[in-house]
Each structure stands twice: as structure tokens, then as C-alpha cells.
Amino acid sequence: IAAEAGDREAQFYLAEELRQQKQYITADAKKWYEAAAAQGDYYAMFKLATSKSDLCNTMNNCTKGTKNPGEWLEHLWKIAEPKANSGDGEAMYIMYLATTKLDWLEKSAVAGYAQGQWLLANRYKEGESFFLPWKRQEVIGQWLKASAEGGFPKAMLEFSAYLYENGGDLSIARHWIEEAAKSGYETGVSSYGAYLAHAPSLYDFPLDLVKGYALTSLLTELDGGGNIKSYVDEVLPEIAAKMSPGQIEEAKIFAKKWKDSHPPLSFYPDKLGY
């Protein structure tokens, strides 16, 4: 409904759903990618520009679109590069994805684009660019911190892990795990719930079985997505075994309050698989 009403992000995600159902870009998927691209959606343009590697080419049944992949790539650069040069961090991020030139990603991070900061930290972690051995870890931490502060949930958890692994302040690490959970990020919720219930006991969280059980129980709403059902089936009984019936009832009340006052659970999938 949102895609038909003209929402370009909905159009992109609808195209993604249709593509993933068939494992290739169908005629219907291409229609919605092009609708989003016509409204300036970088990610739809990128998908269309890189469609040469799509399964439909192997199957020899690609639908002819308004432009070929090379033309879409040229169009993406034409739209994104001027915005990147004027300081748009997201456009810089897209230019990195389109060109693989690390300096675009570094510019995106400096411009304050949180997802760019997170990706740059991970590229440095993978060994990109040159650093003195002791400096690389420091810079990775700086960019993860910046991305967490910019509101990117994956960076919140990675920065907390960075602090834990490098002898950092665990109170700050606990703060970012809680913030990731508050954002609705599934891994943040599962981590926060488990650590509160000491299942396992990490980051020196004080034991809170009620909150731990409540948060873990919310994950059942994902209906098994991301292999979460097996996790809940294992961990929830482990927590419940330490609780009284009264505490479990209290946890159910807390879970409802949390659900009503926080964003829906999400795996926060990256738009382009990065």
C-alpha cells in the first residue's frame, strides 16, 4: 500500500521482498526498483546498476528495463556525486559502494554519517589502510563510538564489545547494550535480556531476572526469524528455572510495558547486504 502511494523507501523494500522470494529480479521487482530510483533512491539505483550479477542473467530471463545496468550506474554517479561533493555523508557512503574507493567512505565517516562510520571501523578491522599496530585498534574504537553516538544500533553493540575486549569502562559498555535494546535491535534485546538474567553473566550487569525474562520473551514475536526460536527455547526456560511464579507474572507485565513504549523489534538488515 505504501509503495503504491508513492513512498520511495517502501518501493525499494517491496522490490527487495519480491526479488528475494524468487532469488532474482523479476519484472515486478524491477518495476518497483525503478519507481524508487525515479524518486532519487540511491539504493534502488545501486541494485539496478549491479544487476549484471543477478541470477536472471544466468537464467537468461532478465526483464528489459528503462535503462541498462551501465546507464543506471552512470545515473547514480550523476545524482550522488554532486551531493557527496557538497558534504552529504550518505551520498559519500553510496559513492564508496559504487566505486569501492575507501576515501569516499572515510569522507562519509568524517561527515558524520553513522552507518559510514560503522562500516569504516569494520573495513579498518579487516586490515584496510595503513596504521601502526597500536593505532589501528584505537581508530576502530573511535569510529565505533562515533557511530554509536550517531544512533546506529549495530555500532552500539560492537562498541560495547570493543570496550569489553580492550579493558574499557564496563559501565559505558552496559549503557550501549541497553541503548541497542531500546532501539529495537533484536541482537541488542537478546543480549541485554541475557546479561540481566546472567545467562551468561557478562559486563557486570546486576542480576535482574524479571527484566531478563521479559526481554527474552519478547523475541518470540519474531516467529523464528533469524533462528531466534531455538535461542529462546533454550534460554527462556533457563531463566524461568531461577524464578518464582510471581516473578514470571511480573515479567509479563514488564514485557508489555516495554513493547508499548519502544520501537518494534528489528534485525536492522543492511539495505545492500553490507
Short mmCIF file of N, CA, C and O in Angstrom, two decimals, residues 151-221:
data_model
loop_
_atom_site.label_atom_id
_atom_site.label_comp_id
_atom_site.label_asym_id
_atom_site.label_seq_id
_atom_site.Cartn_x
_atom_site.Cartn_y
_atom_site.Cartn_z
N GLY A 151 23.59 6.95 16.67
CA GLY A 151 22.33 6.22 16.70
C GLY A 151 22.28 4.93 15.92
O GLY A 151 21.20 4.36 15.73
N PHE A 152 23.44 4.41 15.48
CA PHE A 152 23.43 3.18 14.68
C PHE A 152 23.52 1.97 15.62
O PHE A 152 24.54 1.76 16.28
N PRO A 153 22.46 1.15 15.70
CA PRO A 153 22.40 0.07 16.71
C PRO A 153 23.52 -0.95 16.64
O PRO A 153 24.02 -1.41 17.66
N LYS A 154 23.92 -1.34 15.43
CA LYS A 154 24.98 -2.34 15.32
C LYS A 154 26.29 -1.82 15.92
O LYS A 154 27.04 -2.57 16.55
N ALA A 155 26.54 -0.53 15.73
CA ALA A 155 27.75 0.06 16.30
C ALA A 155 27.68 0.11 17.83
O ALA A 155 28.69 -0.02 18.51
N MET A 156 26.48 0.30 18.36
CA MET A 156 26.32 0.32 19.82
C MET A 156 26.83 -0.98 20.43
O MET A 156 27.58 -0.97 21.41
N LEU A 157 26.43 -2.10 19.84
CA LEU A 157 26.86 -3.39 20.37
C LEU A 157 28.33 -3.65 20.09
O LEU A 157 29.06 -4.18 20.95
N GLU A 158 28.79 -3.28 18.92
CA GLU A 158 30.20 -3.52 18.60
C GLU A 158 31.11 -2.65 19.45
O GLU A 158 32.21 -3.08 19.82
N PHE A 159 30.67 -1.43 19.78
CA PHE A 159 31.48 -0.58 20.64
C PHE A 159 31.52 -1.14 22.06
O PHE A 159 32.57 -1.12 22.71
N SER A 160 30.40 -1.68 22.53
CA SER A 160 30.39 -2.29 23.86
C SER A 160 31.35 -3.48 23.90
O SER A 160 32.09 -3.67 24.87
N ALA A 161 31.36 -4.29 22.84
CA ALA A 161 32.28 -5.43 22.77
C ALA A 161 33.72 -4.95 22.70
O ALA A 161 34.62 -5.55 23.31
N TYR A 162 33.95 -3.86 21.96
CA TYR A 162 35.30 -3.28 21.87
C TYR A 162 35.80 -2.88 23.25
O TYR A 162 36.95 -3.16 23.62
N LEU A 163 34.94 -2.24 24.04
CA LEU A 163 35.32 -1.83 25.38
C LEU A 163 35.63 -3.05 26.25
O LEU A 163 36.61 -3.07 27.00
N TYR A 164 34.81 -4.06 26.14
CA TYR A 164 34.98 -5.28 26.94
C TYR A 164 36.30 -5.97 26.60
O TYR A 164 37.04 -6.41 27.49
N GLU A 165 36.61 -6.04 25.32
CA GLU A 165 37.81 -6.75 24.86
C GLU A 165 39.09 -5.97 25.08
O GLU A 165 40.17 -6.55 25.13
N ASN A 166 38.96 -4.65 25.24
CA ASN A 166 40.16 -3.82 25.37
C ASN A 166 40.29 -3.16 26.74
O ASN A 166 40.99 -2.16 26.89
N GLY A 167 39.60 -3.73 27.73
CA GLY A 167 39.74 -3.23 29.09
C GLY A 167 39.13 -1.86 29.31
O GLY A 167 39.60 -1.09 30.16
N GLY A 168 38.07 -1.56 28.58
CA GLY A 168 37.41 -0.26 28.72
C GLY A 168 36.45 -0.22 29.89
O GLY A 168 36.31 -1.18 30.65
N ASP A 169 35.79 0.91 30.03
CA ASP A 169 34.85 1.14 31.12
C ASP A 169 33.58 0.30 30.88
O ASP A 169 32.82 0.56 29.94
N LEU A 170 33.33 -0.67 31.75
CA LEU A 170 32.18 -1.56 31.55
C LEU A 170 30.85 -0.86 31.78
O LEU A 170 29.82 -1.28 31.24
N SER A 171 30.85 0.22 32.55
CA SER A 171 29.59 0.96 32.73
C SER A 171 29.16 1.60 31.41
O SER A 171 27.97 1.68 31.10
N ILE A 172 30.15 2.03 30.63
CA ILE A 172 29.85 2.60 29.30
C ILE A 172 29.39 1.48 28.37
O ILE A 172 28.45 1.65 27.59
N ALA A 173 30.04 0.33 28.46
CA ALA A 173 29.63 -0.81 27.64
C ALA A 173 28.20 -1.22 27.95
O ALA A 173 27.40 -1.48 27.04
N ARG A 174 27.86 -1.25 29.23
CA ARG A 174 26.48 -1.61 29.62
C ARG A 174 25.49 -0.60 29.08
O ARG A 174 24.39 -0.95 28.62
N HIS A 175 25.87 0.67 29.12
CA HIS A 175 25.00 1.73 28.59
C HIS A 175 24.65 1.48 27.13
O HIS A 175 23.48 1.58 26.73
N TRP A 176 25.66 1.12 26.32
CA TRP A 176 25.41 0.96 24.89
C TRP A 176 24.63 -0.31 24.58
O TRP A 176 23.86 -0.36 23.61
N ILE A 177 24.79 -1.34 25.39
CA ILE A 177 23.97 -2.54 25.21
C ILE A 177 22.50 -2.20 25.48
O ILE A 177 21.60 -2.60 24.74
N GLU A 178 22.27 -1.44 26.53
CA GLU A 178 20.90 -1.03 26.85
C GLU A 178 20.32 -0.15 25.75
O GLU A 178 19.15 -0.30 25.36
N GLU A 179 21.13 0.78 25.23
CA GLU A 179 20.65 1.65 24.16
C GLU A 179 20.32 0.86 22.90
O GLU A 179 19.34 1.16 22.20
N ALA A 180 21.13 -0.15 22.59
CA ALA A 180 20.84 -1.00 21.42
C ALA A 180 19.51 -1.71 21.61
O ALA A 180 18.72 -1.85 20.67
N ALA A 181 19.24 -2.18 22.83
CA ALA A 181 17.96 -2.83 23.11
C ALA A 181 16.82 -1.84 22.97
O ALA A 181 15.77 -2.16 22.39
N LYS A 182 17.00 -0.64 23.47
CA LYS A 182 15.95 0.38 23.40
C LYS A 182 15.62 0.75 21.97
O LYS A 182 14.50 1.20 21.68
N SER A 183 16.58 0.59 21.06
CA SER A 183 16.34 0.93 19.66
C SER A 183 15.46 -0.09 18.95
O SER A 183 15.00 0.14 17.83
N GLY A 184 15.27 -1.27 19.58
CA GLY A 184 14.50 -2.34 18.96
C GLY A 184 15.36 -3.36 18.23
O GLY A 184 14.85 -4.33 17.68
N TYR A 185 16.68 -3.15 18.24
CA TYR A 185 17.59 -4.07 17.55
C TYR A 185 17.54 -5.44 18.22
O TYR A 185 17.81 -5.56 19.41
N GLU A 186 17.20 -6.45 17.47
CA GLU A 186 16.99 -7.80 18.02
C GLU A 186 18.20 -8.29 18.82
O GLU A 186 18.06 -8.83 19.92
N THR A 187 19.40 -8.10 18.29
CA THR A 187 20.59 -8.58 18.99
C THR A 187 20.81 -7.79 20.27
O THR A 187 21.31 -8.33 21.27
N GLY A 188 20.44 -6.51 20.26
CA GLY A 188 20.53 -5.70 21.48
C GLY A 188 19.57 -6.19 22.55
O GLY A 188 19.94 -6.31 23.72
N VAL A 189 18.35 -6.52 22.14
CA VAL A 189 17.35 -7.01 23.09
C VAL A 189 17.77 -8.37 23.65
O VAL A 189 17.71 -8.60 24.87
N SER A 190 18.22 -9.26 22.78
CA SER A 190 18.62 -10.59 23.25
C SER A 190 19.84 -10.52 24.16
O SER A 190 19.90 -11.22 25.19
N SER A 191 20.79 -9.64 23.83
CA SER A 191 21.99 -9.50 24.67
C SER A 191 21.65 -8.89 26.02
O SER A 191 22.07 -9.41 27.07
N TYR A 192 20.89 -7.81 26.00
CA TYR A 192 20.52 -7.13 27.24
C TYR A 192 19.73 -8.07 28.15
O TYR A 192 20.01 -8.17 29.36
N GLY A 193 18.77 -8.77 27.58
CA GLY A 193 17.97 -9.70 28.37
C GLY A 193 18.81 -10.81 28.98
O GLY A 193 18.68 -11.14 30.17
N ALA A 194 19.71 -11.38 28.17
CA ALA A 194 20.54 -12.48 28.66
C ALA A 194 21.49 -12.02 29.76
O ALA A 194 21.64 -12.70 30.78
N TYR A 195 22.10 -10.85 29.58
CA TYR A 195 23.08 -10.39 30.57
C TYR A 195 22.40 -9.98 31.88
O TYR A 195 22.96 -10.19 32.96
N LEU A 196 21.19 -9.42 31.78
CA LEU A 196 20.45 -9.09 33.01
C LEU A 196 20.11 -10.35 33.80
O LEU A 196 20.11 -10.35 35.04
N ALA A 197 19.82 -11.43 33.09
CA ALA A 197 19.44 -12.68 33.74
C ALA A 197 20.65 -13.56 34.05
O ALA A 197 20.50 -14.68 34.53
N HIS A 198 21.84 -13.05 33.72
CA HIS A 198 23.10 -13.81 33.91
C HIS A 198 23.05 -15.14 33.17
O HIS A 198 23.41 -16.19 33.70
N ALA A 199 22.64 -15.03 31.90
CA ALA A 199 22.55 -16.23 31.06
C ALA A 199 23.19 -15.96 29.69
O ALA A 199 22.48 -16.00 28.68
N PRO A 200 24.49 -15.61 29.62
CA PRO A 200 25.51 -15.69 30.68
C PRO A 200 25.69 -14.36 31.41
O PRO A 200 25.11 -13.34 31.03
N SER A 201 26.52 -14.39 32.45
CA SER A 201 26.83 -13.19 33.22
C SER A 201 28.05 -12.52 32.62
O SER A 201 29.18 -12.99 32.75
N LEU A 202 27.82 -11.41 31.92
CA LEU A 202 28.90 -10.65 31.28
C LEU A 202 28.68 -9.16 31.52
O LEU A 202 27.56 -8.73 31.80
N TYR A 203 29.72 -8.38 31.40
CA TYR A 203 29.68 -6.93 31.50
C TYR A 203 29.29 -6.43 32.91
O TYR A 203 28.97 -5.26 33.08
N ASP A 204 29.28 -7.31 33.89
CA ASP A 204 28.96 -6.93 35.28
C ASP A 204 27.56 -6.33 35.42
O ASP A 204 27.36 -5.42 36.24
N PHE A 205 26.61 -6.81 34.64
CA PHE A 205 25.22 -6.38 34.84
C PHE A 205 24.71 -6.92 36.17
O PHE A 205 24.94 -8.09 36.50
N PRO A 206 24.00 -6.09 36.95
CA PRO A 206 23.37 -6.62 38.17
C PRO A 206 22.25 -7.59 37.78
O PRO A 206 21.56 -7.38 36.78
N LEU A 207 22.09 -8.64 38.56
CA LEU A 207 21.08 -9.65 38.26
C LEU A 207 19.68 -9.05 38.33
O LEU A 207 19.31 -8.43 39.32
N ASP A 208 18.90 -9.24 37.25
CA ASP A 208 17.51 -8.81 37.22
C ASP A 208 16.74 -9.83 36.39
O ASP A 208 16.58 -9.69 35.18
N LEU A 209 16.28 -10.87 37.08
CA LEU A 209 15.60 -11.96 36.39
C LEU A 209 14.30 -11.52 35.72
O LEU A 209 13.96 -12.01 34.64
N VAL A 210 13.59 -10.60 36.35
CA VAL A 210 12.30 -10.15 35.81
C VAL A 210 12.51 -9.48 34.46
O VAL A 210 11.87 -9.83 33.46
N LYS A 211 13.42 -8.51 34.40
CA LYS A 211 13.66 -7.81 33.14
C LYS A 211 14.30 -8.75 32.11
O LYS A 211 13.98 -8.70 30.91
N GLY A 212 15.21 -9.61 32.58
CA GLY A 212 15.86 -10.53 31.67
C GLY A 212 14.87 -11.47 31.00
O GLY A 212 14.91 -11.70 29.78
N TYR A 213 13.97 -12.02 31.78
CA TYR A 213 12.94 -12.92 31.26
C TYR A 213 12.01 -12.15 30.31
O TYR A 213 11.68 -12.63 29.22
N ALA A 214 11.60 -10.96 30.73
CA ALA A 214 10.66 -10.15 29.93
C ALA A 214 11.22 -9.86 28.55
O ALA A 214 10.55 -10.06 27.53
N LEU A 215 12.47 -9.39 28.51
CA LEU A 215 13.07 -9.03 27.23
C LEU A 215 13.28 -10.25 26.35
O LEU A 215 13.03 -10.21 25.13
N THR A 216 13.72 -11.34 26.94
CA THR A 216 13.93 -12.56 26.15
C THR A 216 12.61 -13.08 25.61
O THR A 216 12.53 -13.54 24.45
N SER A 217 11.54 -12.96 26.38
CA SER A 217 10.24 -13.45 25.92
C SER A 217 9.71 -12.66 24.73
O SER A 217 8.98 -13.19 23.89
N LEU A 218 10.09 -11.38 24.63
CA LEU A 218 9.63 -10.55 23.51
C LEU A 218 10.14 -11.08 22.17
O LEU A 218 9.52 -10.86 21.13
N LEU A 219 11.26 -11.79 22.19
CA LEU A 219 11.85 -12.28 20.95
C LEU A 219 10.97 -13.33 20.27
O LEU A 219 11.14 -13.60 19.08
N THR A 220 10.04 -13.92 21.01
CA THR A 220 9.14 -14.90 20.40
C THR A 220 8.28 -14.26 19.32
O THR A 220 7.77 -14.94 18.43
N GLU A 221 8.12 -12.94 19.38
CA GLU A 221 7.29 -12.24 18.38
C GLU A 221 7.94 -12.26 17.00
O GLU A 221 7.28 -11.97 16.00
#
